[in-house]
Amino acid sequence: MGHFELDEQGSWLVEAERRSSPFCNPRPCAMIIDLIVVHGISLPPEIFGGNAIDALFTGGLDCSADPYFSRLVGLKVSTHLFIRRDGHILQYVPFHLRAWHAGASCFNGRTACNDFSIGIELEGADHIPYTRHQYETLSLACQALMNHYPAIHPGNIVGHNQISPGRKTDPGPAFDWSFFTRILKHHEIGISAPSPD
C-alpha cells in the first residue's frame, strides 16, 4: 500500500476522503498532540456497511431509522479518522482541532484526552475480528501521524478501553494488538507487512 502522508499544515491525511463534522473545537493553546486512541464502532451494533456512522459523525443521523438509534438522540460525537471494513479511510476533523471521541478519559495521569489525542474509529465490534485491510490502513495512518507529530510513538497508541476503563470496551478483544504492533513496525522500516497469526 506504499505510505500515507499529511498535508503541509499537518491537518489532513492526504489519502483520506474528506468529510466535515460540526462536532469539534480548538485544542487548548500550545497543546502538544502525543496520543492516538483506537476505537471500534458499528451502527447498529455488529452491523456493518451503510451510512449510519457517517451520519452520526456529521450530525445527520435519523434516530428513527432503527430502534437502537433512539439512545443516540442529541449525541454529539466525532472522530478524526474512520476506517471501514474494506480499509477505506475518511477524515472528519482536521488534526489540529479537537474531535469529540474520547469522552471522560485519562492517560498517564492526564485527563480530558480529547485535548491532546487523535481519534481513529474502526468499523467493527468487540468480538468480531477486524480485517487485514483495516490493520494495513490503520498502521499506515499511524505511521504518517508519528512522522508529523514526533511526540506520538507506538507506546502512545492505545485503545478507548485503556483510557476509559470500566466505561468503554472498544476496540475489544477482537482487536489484535500484537499483530498491529508487528505491522506498524514493518511499515516504520519500509518493508512488507507480515501476515496475521
PDB file of C-alpha atoms in Angstrom:
ATOM      1  CA  MET A   1       0.000   0.000   0.000  1.00  0.00           C
ATOM      2  CA  GLY A   2       3.039   2.289  -0.012  1.00  0.00           C
ATOM      3  CA  HIS A   3       2.825   5.036   2.592  1.00  0.00           C
ATOM      4  CA  PHE A   4       0.444   7.750   3.766  1.00  0.00           C
ATOM      5  CA  GLU A   5       1.296  11.374   4.390  1.00  0.00           C
ATOM      6  CA  LEU A   6      -0.190  14.503   5.893  1.00  0.00           C
ATOM      7  CA  ASP A   7      -0.580  17.804   4.089  1.00  0.00           C
ATOM      8  CA  GLU A   8       1.930  20.591   4.680  1.00  0.00           C
ATOM      9  CA  GLN A   9      -0.065  22.004   7.590  1.00  0.00           C
ATOM     10  CA  GLY A  10      -0.357  18.605   9.274  1.00  0.00           C
ATOM     11  CA  SER A  11      -4.136  18.929   9.345  1.00  0.00           C
ATOM     12  CA  TRP A  12      -5.351  16.386   6.802  1.00  0.00           C
ATOM     13  CA  LEU A  13      -4.338  12.894   5.745  1.00  0.00           C
ATOM     14  CA  VAL A  14      -3.797  13.138   2.002  1.00  0.00           C
ATOM     15  CA  GLU A  15      -5.171   9.646   1.320  1.00  0.00           C
ATOM     16  CA  ALA A  16      -8.390  10.113   3.314  1.00  0.00           C
ATOM     17  CA  GLU A  17     -11.761  11.053   1.896  1.00  0.00           C
ATOM     18  CA  ARG A  18     -12.603  14.393   3.472  1.00  0.00           C
ATOM     19  CA  ARG A  19     -15.866  14.831   5.320  1.00  0.00           C
ATOM     20  CA  SER A  20     -16.966  17.642   7.631  1.00  0.00           C
ATOM     21  CA  SER A  21     -18.116  17.204  11.221  1.00  0.00           C
ATOM     22  CA  PRO A  22     -19.578  20.073  13.239  1.00  0.00           C
ATOM     23  CA  PHE A  23     -18.519  18.317  16.439  1.00  0.00           C
ATOM     24  CA  CYS A  24     -15.072  19.761  17.015  1.00  0.00           C
ATOM     25  CA  ASN A  25     -13.404  22.805  18.535  1.00  0.00           C
ATOM     26  CA  PRO A  26      -9.927  24.271  19.091  1.00  0.00           C
ATOM     27  CA  ARG A  27      -7.457  22.442  21.298  1.00  0.00           C
ATOM     28  CA  PRO A  28      -6.070  24.259  24.340  1.00  0.00           C
ATOM     29  CA  CYS A  29      -3.374  26.775  23.419  1.00  0.00           C
ATOM     30  CA  ALA A  30       0.077  25.254  22.720  1.00  0.00           C
ATOM     31  CA  MET A  31      -1.228  21.720  23.301  1.00  0.00           C
ATOM     32  CA  ILE A  32       1.150  19.021  22.039  1.00  0.00           C
ATOM     33  CA  ILE A  33      -0.537  16.124  20.237  1.00  0.00           C
ATOM     34  CA  ASP A  34       1.048  12.946  21.592  1.00  0.00           C
ATOM     35  CA  LEU A  35      -1.646  10.245  21.736  1.00  0.00           C
ATOM     36  CA  ILE A  36      -3.664   8.140  19.268  1.00  0.00           C
ATOM     37  CA  VAL A  37      -6.841   6.475  20.526  1.00  0.00           C
ATOM     38  CA  VAL A  38      -8.176   3.477  18.595  1.00  0.00           C
ATOM     39  CA  HIS A  39     -11.928   2.893  18.756  1.00  0.00           C
ATOM     40  CA  GLY A  40     -14.384   0.356  17.378  1.00  0.00           C
ATOM     41  CA  ILE A  41     -17.868   1.320  16.204  1.00  0.00           C
ATOM     42  CA  SER A  42     -20.820  -0.216  14.380  1.00  0.00           C
ATOM     43  CA  LEU A  43     -24.362   1.080  13.967  1.00  0.00           C
ATOM     44  CA  PRO A  44     -26.477  -0.770  14.830  1.00  0.00           C
ATOM     45  CA  PRO A  45     -24.083  -2.898  16.914  1.00  0.00           C
ATOM     46  CA  GLU A  46     -22.363  -5.657  14.892  1.00  0.00           C
ATOM     47  CA  ILE A  47     -23.987  -4.456  11.648  1.00  0.00           C
ATOM     48  CA  PHE A  48     -21.514  -3.226   9.051  1.00  0.00           C
ATOM     49  CA  GLY A  49     -21.924  -1.092   5.957  1.00  0.00           C
ATOM     50  CA  GLY A  50     -24.468   1.625   5.322  1.00  0.00           C
ATOM     51  CA  ASN A  51     -24.164   5.293   6.159  1.00  0.00           C
ATOM     52  CA  ALA A  52     -25.242   5.425   9.810  1.00  0.00           C
ATOM     53  CA  ILE A  53     -21.741   6.009  11.199  1.00  0.00           C
ATOM     54  CA  ASP A  54     -21.029   8.731   8.659  1.00  0.00           C
ATOM     55  CA  ALA A  55     -24.364  10.346   9.522  1.00  0.00           C
ATOM     56  CA  LEU A  56     -23.564  10.173  13.242  1.00  0.00           C
ATOM     57  CA  PHE A  57     -20.236  11.952  12.809  1.00  0.00           C
ATOM     58  CA  THR A  58     -21.687  14.623  10.511  1.00  0.00           C
ATOM     59  CA  GLY A  59     -24.780  15.333  12.619  1.00  0.00           C
ATOM     60  CA  GLY A  60     -27.306  13.859  10.218  1.00  0.00           C
ATOM     61  CA  LEU A  61     -28.300  10.558  11.809  1.00  0.00           C
ATOM     62  CA  ASP A  62     -32.019   9.778  11.557  1.00  0.00           C
ATOM     63  CA  CYS A  63     -32.613   8.441  15.047  1.00  0.00           C
ATOM     64  CA  SER A  64     -35.975   6.994  13.997  1.00  0.00           C
ATOM     65  CA  ALA A  65     -34.378   4.726  11.395  1.00  0.00           C
ATOM     66  CA  ASP A  66     -33.560   1.932  13.870  1.00  0.00           C
ATOM     67  CA  PRO A  67     -34.749   1.222  17.428  1.00  0.00           C
ATOM     68  CA  TYR A  68     -31.153   1.279  18.667  1.00  0.00           C
ATOM     69  CA  PHE A  69     -30.652   4.811  17.403  1.00  0.00           C
ATOM     70  CA  SER A  70     -33.177   6.208  19.890  1.00  0.00           C
ATOM     71  CA  ARG A  71     -30.443   6.202  22.541  1.00  0.00           C
ATOM     72  CA  LEU A  72     -28.297   8.439  20.310  1.00  0.00           C
ATOM     73  CA  VAL A  73     -30.725  11.366  20.162  1.00  0.00           C
ATOM     74  CA  GLY A  74     -28.800  14.568  20.824  1.00  0.00           C
ATOM     75  CA  LEU A  75     -25.412  12.831  20.848  1.00  0.00           C
ATOM     76  CA  LYS A  76     -22.594  15.000  19.511  1.00  0.00           C
ATOM     77  CA  VAL A  77     -19.596  12.854  18.701  1.00  0.00           C
ATOM     78  CA  SER A  78     -16.862  12.827  16.081  1.00  0.00           C
ATOM     79  CA  THR A  79     -13.520  11.345  15.188  1.00  0.00           C
ATOM     80  CA  HIS A  80     -10.530  12.411  13.203  1.00  0.00           C
ATOM     81  CA  LEU A  81     -10.335   9.243  11.094  1.00  0.00           C
ATOM     82  CA  PHE A  82     -12.761   6.423  10.339  1.00  0.00           C
ATOM     83  CA  ILE A  83     -11.650   3.186   8.674  1.00  0.00           C
ATOM     84  CA  ARG A  84     -14.290   0.997   7.024  1.00  0.00           C
ATOM     85  CA  ARG A  85     -14.086  -2.794   6.799  1.00  0.00           C
ATOM     86  CA  ASP A  86     -12.537  -2.600   3.311  1.00  0.00           C
ATOM     87  CA  GLY A  87      -9.811  -0.238   4.518  1.00  0.00           C
ATOM     88  CA  HIS A  88     -11.337   2.902   3.017  1.00  0.00           C
ATOM     89  CA  ILE A  89     -10.408   5.852   5.224  1.00  0.00           C
ATOM     90  CA  LEU A  90     -12.363   9.034   5.867  1.00  0.00           C
ATOM     91  CA  GLN A  91     -11.408  12.132   7.842  1.00  0.00           C
ATOM     92  CA  TYR A  92     -13.999  14.245   9.671  1.00  0.00           C
ATOM     93  CA  VAL A  93     -11.932  16.676  11.742  1.00  0.00           C
ATOM     94  CA  PRO A  94      -8.538  18.237  10.899  1.00  0.00           C
ATOM     95  CA  PHE A  95      -5.846  17.032  13.261  1.00  0.00           C
ATOM     96  CA  HIS A  96      -5.080  20.453  14.721  1.00  0.00           C
ATOM     97  CA  LEU A  97      -8.647  20.633  16.051  1.00  0.00           C
ATOM     98  CA  ARG A  98     -10.136  18.625  18.918  1.00  0.00           C
ATOM     99  CA  ALA A  99     -12.511  15.869  17.851  1.00  0.00           C
ATOM    100  CA  TRP A 100     -15.086  14.677  20.387  1.00  0.00           C
ATOM    101  CA  HIS A 101     -14.216  10.998  20.551  1.00  0.00           C
ATOM    102  CA  ALA A 102     -12.744  10.049  23.938  1.00  0.00           C
ATOM    103  CA  GLY A 103     -15.218  11.425  26.483  1.00  0.00           C
ATOM    104  CA  ALA A 104     -14.296  11.120  30.142  1.00  0.00           C
ATOM    105  CA  SER A 105     -10.776   9.705  29.941  1.00  0.00           C
ATOM    106  CA  CYS A 106      -7.313   9.597  31.480  1.00  0.00           C
ATOM    107  CA  PHE A 107      -3.882   8.706  30.086  1.00  0.00           C
ATOM    108  CA  ASN A 108      -0.754   8.649  32.254  1.00  0.00           C
ATOM    109  CA  GLY A 109      -2.443  10.834  34.840  1.00  0.00           C
ATOM    110  CA  ARG A 110      -3.740  13.369  32.319  1.00  0.00           C
ATOM    111  CA  THR A 111      -7.484  13.727  31.956  1.00  0.00           C
ATOM    112  CA  ALA A 112      -9.534  15.066  29.018  1.00  0.00           C
ATOM    113  CA  CYS A 113      -7.694  13.033  26.375  1.00  0.00           C
ATOM    114  CA  ASN A 114      -9.518  14.818  23.537  1.00  0.00           C
ATOM    115  CA  ASP A 115      -7.239  17.776  24.243  1.00  0.00           C
ATOM    116  CA  PHE A 116      -4.056  16.016  23.156  1.00  0.00           C
ATOM    117  CA  SER A 117      -5.140  12.962  21.154  1.00  0.00           C
ATOM    118  CA  ILE A 118      -6.142  11.914  17.666  1.00  0.00           C
ATOM    119  CA  GLY A 119      -9.121   9.572  17.439  1.00  0.00           C
ATOM    120  CA  ILE A 120      -9.291   6.736  14.911  1.00  0.00           C
ATOM    121  CA  GLU A 121     -12.505   4.717  14.635  1.00  0.00           C
ATOM    122  CA  LEU A 122     -12.559   1.253  13.076  1.00  0.00           C
ATOM    123  CA  GLU A 123     -15.819  -0.152  11.762  1.00  0.00           C
ATOM    124  CA  GLY A 124     -16.137  -3.209  13.950  1.00  0.00           C
ATOM    125  CA  ALA A 125     -17.302  -4.787  17.163  1.00  0.00           C
ATOM    126  CA  ASP A 126     -15.581  -6.056  20.284  1.00  0.00           C
ATOM    127  CA  HIS A 127     -15.863  -9.756  19.421  1.00  0.00           C
ATOM    128  CA  ILE A 128     -15.730  -9.749  15.605  1.00  0.00           C
ATOM    129  CA  PRO A 129     -12.255  -9.858  14.045  1.00  0.00           C
ATOM    130  CA  TYR A 130     -11.131  -6.695  12.314  1.00  0.00           C
ATOM    131  CA  THR A 131      -9.984  -7.041   8.702  1.00  0.00           C
ATOM    132  CA  ARG A 132      -6.487  -7.162   7.251  1.00  0.00           C
ATOM    133  CA  HIS A 133      -7.402  -4.065   5.211  1.00  0.00           C
ATOM    134  CA  GLN A 134      -8.174  -2.180   8.412  1.00  0.00           C
ATOM    135  CA  TYR A 135      -4.887  -3.116  10.085  1.00  0.00           C
ATOM    136  CA  GLU A 136      -2.990  -2.035   6.959  1.00  0.00           C
ATOM    137  CA  THR A 137      -4.759   1.326   6.733  1.00  0.00           C
ATOM    138  CA  LEU A 138      -4.546   1.944  10.484  1.00  0.00           C
ATOM    139  CA  SER A 139      -0.821   1.249  10.599  1.00  0.00           C
ATOM    140  CA  LEU A 140      -0.129   3.473   7.582  1.00  0.00           C
ATOM    141  CA  ALA A 141      -2.192   6.284   9.103  1.00  0.00           C
ATOM    142  CA  CYS A 142      -0.445   5.936  12.468  1.00  0.00           C
ATOM    143  CA  GLN A 143       2.962   5.964  10.792  1.00  0.00           C
ATOM    144  CA  ALA A 144       2.079   9.165   8.913  1.00  0.00           C
ATOM    145  CA  LEU A 145       0.908  10.757  12.158  1.00  0.00           C
ATOM    146  CA  MET A 146       4.065   9.724  14.016  1.00  0.00           C
ATOM    147  CA  ASN A 147       6.175  11.152  11.203  1.00  0.00           C
ATOM    148  CA  HIS A 148       4.456  14.529  11.529  1.00  0.00           C
ATOM    149  CA  TYR A 149       3.843  14.615  15.278  1.00  0.00           C
ATOM    150  CA  PRO A 150       7.090  13.371  16.871  1.00  0.00           C
ATOM    151  CA  ALA A 151       5.608  13.232  20.382  1.00  0.00           C
ATOM    152  CA  ILE A 152       3.480  10.288  19.233  1.00  0.00           C
ATOM    153  CA  HIS A 153       5.271   6.935  19.491  1.00  0.00           C
ATOM    154  CA  PRO A 154       3.994   3.330  19.417  1.00  0.00           C
ATOM    155  CA  GLY A 155       3.572   3.277  23.196  1.00  0.00           C
ATOM    156  CA  ASN A 156       1.148   6.178  22.873  1.00  0.00           C
ATOM    157  CA  ILE A 157      -1.249   4.309  20.605  1.00  0.00           C
ATOM    158  CA  VAL A 158      -3.966   2.915  22.876  1.00  0.00           C
ATOM    159  CA  GLY A 159      -7.498   1.578  22.854  1.00  0.00           C
ATOM    160  CA  HIS A 160     -10.500   3.538  24.050  1.00  0.00           C
ATOM    161  CA  ASN A 161     -10.890   0.935  26.794  1.00  0.00           C
ATOM    162  CA  GLN A 162      -7.424   1.799  28.116  1.00  0.00           C
ATOM    163  CA  ILE A 163      -8.205   5.478  28.691  1.00  0.00           C
ATOM    164  CA  SER A 164     -11.804   4.912  29.832  1.00  0.00           C
ATOM    165  CA  PRO A 165     -11.665   1.586  31.729  1.00  0.00           C
ATOM    166  CA  GLY A 166     -14.990   0.377  33.040  1.00  0.00           C
ATOM    167  CA  ARG A 167     -16.836   2.815  30.783  1.00  0.00           C
ATOM    168  CA  LYS A 168     -15.683   1.690  27.346  1.00  0.00           C
ATOM    169  CA  THR A 169     -14.628  -1.719  25.979  1.00  0.00           C
ATOM    170  CA  ASP A 170     -13.673  -0.922  22.380  1.00  0.00           C
ATOM    171  CA  PRO A 171     -11.863  -1.821  20.247  1.00  0.00           C
ATOM    172  CA  GLY A 172     -12.380  -5.002  22.251  1.00  0.00           C
ATOM    173  CA  PRO A 173     -10.636  -8.365  22.493  1.00  0.00           C
ATOM    174  CA  ALA A 174     -11.120  -8.898  18.752  1.00  0.00           C
ATOM    175  CA  PHE A 175      -8.503  -6.246  18.058  1.00  0.00           C
ATOM    176  CA  ASP A 176      -5.138  -7.990  17.694  1.00  0.00           C
ATOM    177  CA  TRP A 177      -2.670  -5.598  19.305  1.00  0.00           C
ATOM    178  CA  SER A 178       0.236  -7.973  18.750  1.00  0.00           C
ATOM    179  CA  PHE A 179      -0.397  -8.138  15.004  1.00  0.00           C
ATOM    180  CA  PHE A 180      -0.977  -4.387  14.803  1.00  0.00           C
ATOM    181  CA  THR A 181       2.347  -3.739  16.578  1.00  0.00           C
ATOM    182  CA  ARG A 182       4.174  -6.011  14.137  1.00  0.00           C
ATOM    183  CA  ILE A 183       2.596  -4.482  11.055  1.00  0.00           C
ATOM    184  CA  LEU A 184       3.276  -0.972  12.355  1.00  0.00           C
ATOM    185  CA  LYS A 185       6.946  -1.818  12.880  1.00  0.00           C
ATOM    186  CA  HIS A 186       7.198  -3.204   9.346  1.00  0.00           C
ATOM    187  CA  HIS A 187       5.745  -0.017   7.896  1.00  0.00           C
ATOM    188  CA  GLU A 188       8.112   2.026  10.040  1.00  0.00           C
ATOM    189  CA  ILE A 189      11.153   0.410   8.466  1.00  0.00           C
ATOM    190  CA  GLY A 190       9.604   0.241   4.995  1.00  0.00           C
ATOM    191  CA  ILE A 191       9.268  -3.499   4.369  1.00  0.00           C
ATOM    192  CA  SER A 192       6.290  -5.651   3.509  1.00  0.00           C
ATOM    193  CA  ALA A 193       3.847  -6.156   6.335  1.00  0.00           C
ATOM    194  CA  PRO A 194       3.592  -9.592   7.976  1.00  0.00           C
ATOM    195  CA  SER A 195       0.632 -11.932   7.828  1.00  0.00           C
ATOM    196  CA  PRO A 196      -1.603 -12.366  10.881  1.00  0.00           C
ATOM    197  CA  ASP A 197      -1.052 -15.432  13.066  1.00  0.00           C
TER     198      ASP A 197
END
